[in-house]
Amino acid sequence: MPSVPSPADASATDSSAMPLVRAQEQDGRPWTVASGRWTALGMSSKPAWLALSKSLEAAPPATDRAWDLRPIAQLDHIGAQLLWDHWGHEWPAMLEMSPQHKAVLDQVAQFTVATPDEPPKTLRDRIRDFSHNGPRAMYVMRDFTGLIGQLAIDVGTLIRAPHRGPWRDFSGHLYQFGATALHITALVGLLIGVVLAYLISQQLRQYGAETFVVNILGLSLVRELGPVLAAVLIAGRSGSAITAQIGVMRVTEELDAMRVMGIPHGFRLVMPRVLALAIAMPLISLWTSMAALAGGMLAADAALDISPAYFLSALPRAVPISNLWLAMAKSAVFGVLIALIGCYFGMKVKPNTESLGRGTTSSVVTSITAVILVDALFAVLFKGIGFRG
């Protein structure tokens, strides 16, 4: 009666059948000995493949050492291709193997070809790639335009029935986007004003035009830097929060629950955030400009001996009031854009955390880019407003 092998014998047999490569000394010469079953089945398990990859990485190149393939139990075309690729498509200086293994290796060496280089793209390929990207941009424009249209409809609904408006959500967003952002915007504005005043003073002192620091600081901070700096900070702070809040609602399926209950997303989610940022942004911009002017005034007093009393008295003459109205109008547009972009990317989040992180990043980058583009547009359209003749 034949004996049944024990589990220990079976595991020993399986481990000996694993394909491996080891270094060995024979007749005073270094050899690389391959053993085991070099077949697709023998390399199919993860432990076997990791062990074989590690041993092949430790093995020297084929030109530096002789190879002995006689201990290999089985060799198919997959194992032969692996050996041939490790040898760099060249035969080792010395090679010992059985005739059946040589036949498989000869066939692999004969029919192995190099991977062809990818051909350069033709004009037709470039046009096709552009046509594939074009509809995607059109879809984004369509969805964003639809979001703006829905916002206009929701604002009309609010005007017709103000008692049904989400005023609690609106007040909460107004506090979150506005009041809680006063600390960081004031600090950054103050430091920017100090830096600008010191840099400008170095140049104006050379020409004896120290008093013009009020004109330069006033126009640059009130008209441009104050609104843009506040918008960039709010885009990174509140724009990302808007996308994350709505995105988490997508992940937790709260948006689907709202749709089932008949609660419109635009009226309860988009409109309160847009209105809150449209009101908060001009106030934050004015606050940031005031902090920056305060920092510039202190730095001008320290660097140019320009007293705060003279700075405050010369500021209204140097900066017409139309610059302030232009800055506040521009900030309101910034707030609407940041809120709309944040809501758009929040609505587009898929129910997974990777999409949530990617959407939040895209929201911040797109908001900052849109703020800079719109600021450049305002600078071109209103270049003749806010300057004394």
Short mmCIF file of C-alpha atoms in Angstrom, two decimals, residues 176-178 181 233-243 277 338:
data_model
loop_
_atom_site.label_atom_id
_atom_site.label_comp_id
_atom_site.label_asym_id
_atom_site.label_seq_id
_atom_site.Cartn_x
_atom_site.Cartn_y
_atom_site.Cartn_z
CA GLN A 176 -18.51 81.56 9.47
CA PHE A 177 -17.23 83.26 6.30
CA GLY A 178 -16.99 86.78 7.70
CA ALA A 181 -11.96 85.35 9.09
CA LEU A 233 -7.42 84.16 1.71
CA ILE A 234 -11.17 83.56 1.59
CA ALA A 235 -10.80 81.26 -1.43
CA GLY A 236 -8.32 79.10 0.45
CA ARG A 237 -10.26 79.25 3.70
CA SER A 238 -13.97 79.39 2.89
CA GLY A 239 -13.97 78.14 -0.70
CA SER A 240 -12.38 74.87 0.35
CA ALA A 241 -14.79 74.63 3.29
CA ILE A 242 -17.78 75.02 0.96
CA THR A 243 -16.54 72.25 -1.32
CA LEU A 277 -20.00 85.59 0.67
CA ILE A 338 -15.69 81.85 -4.89
#
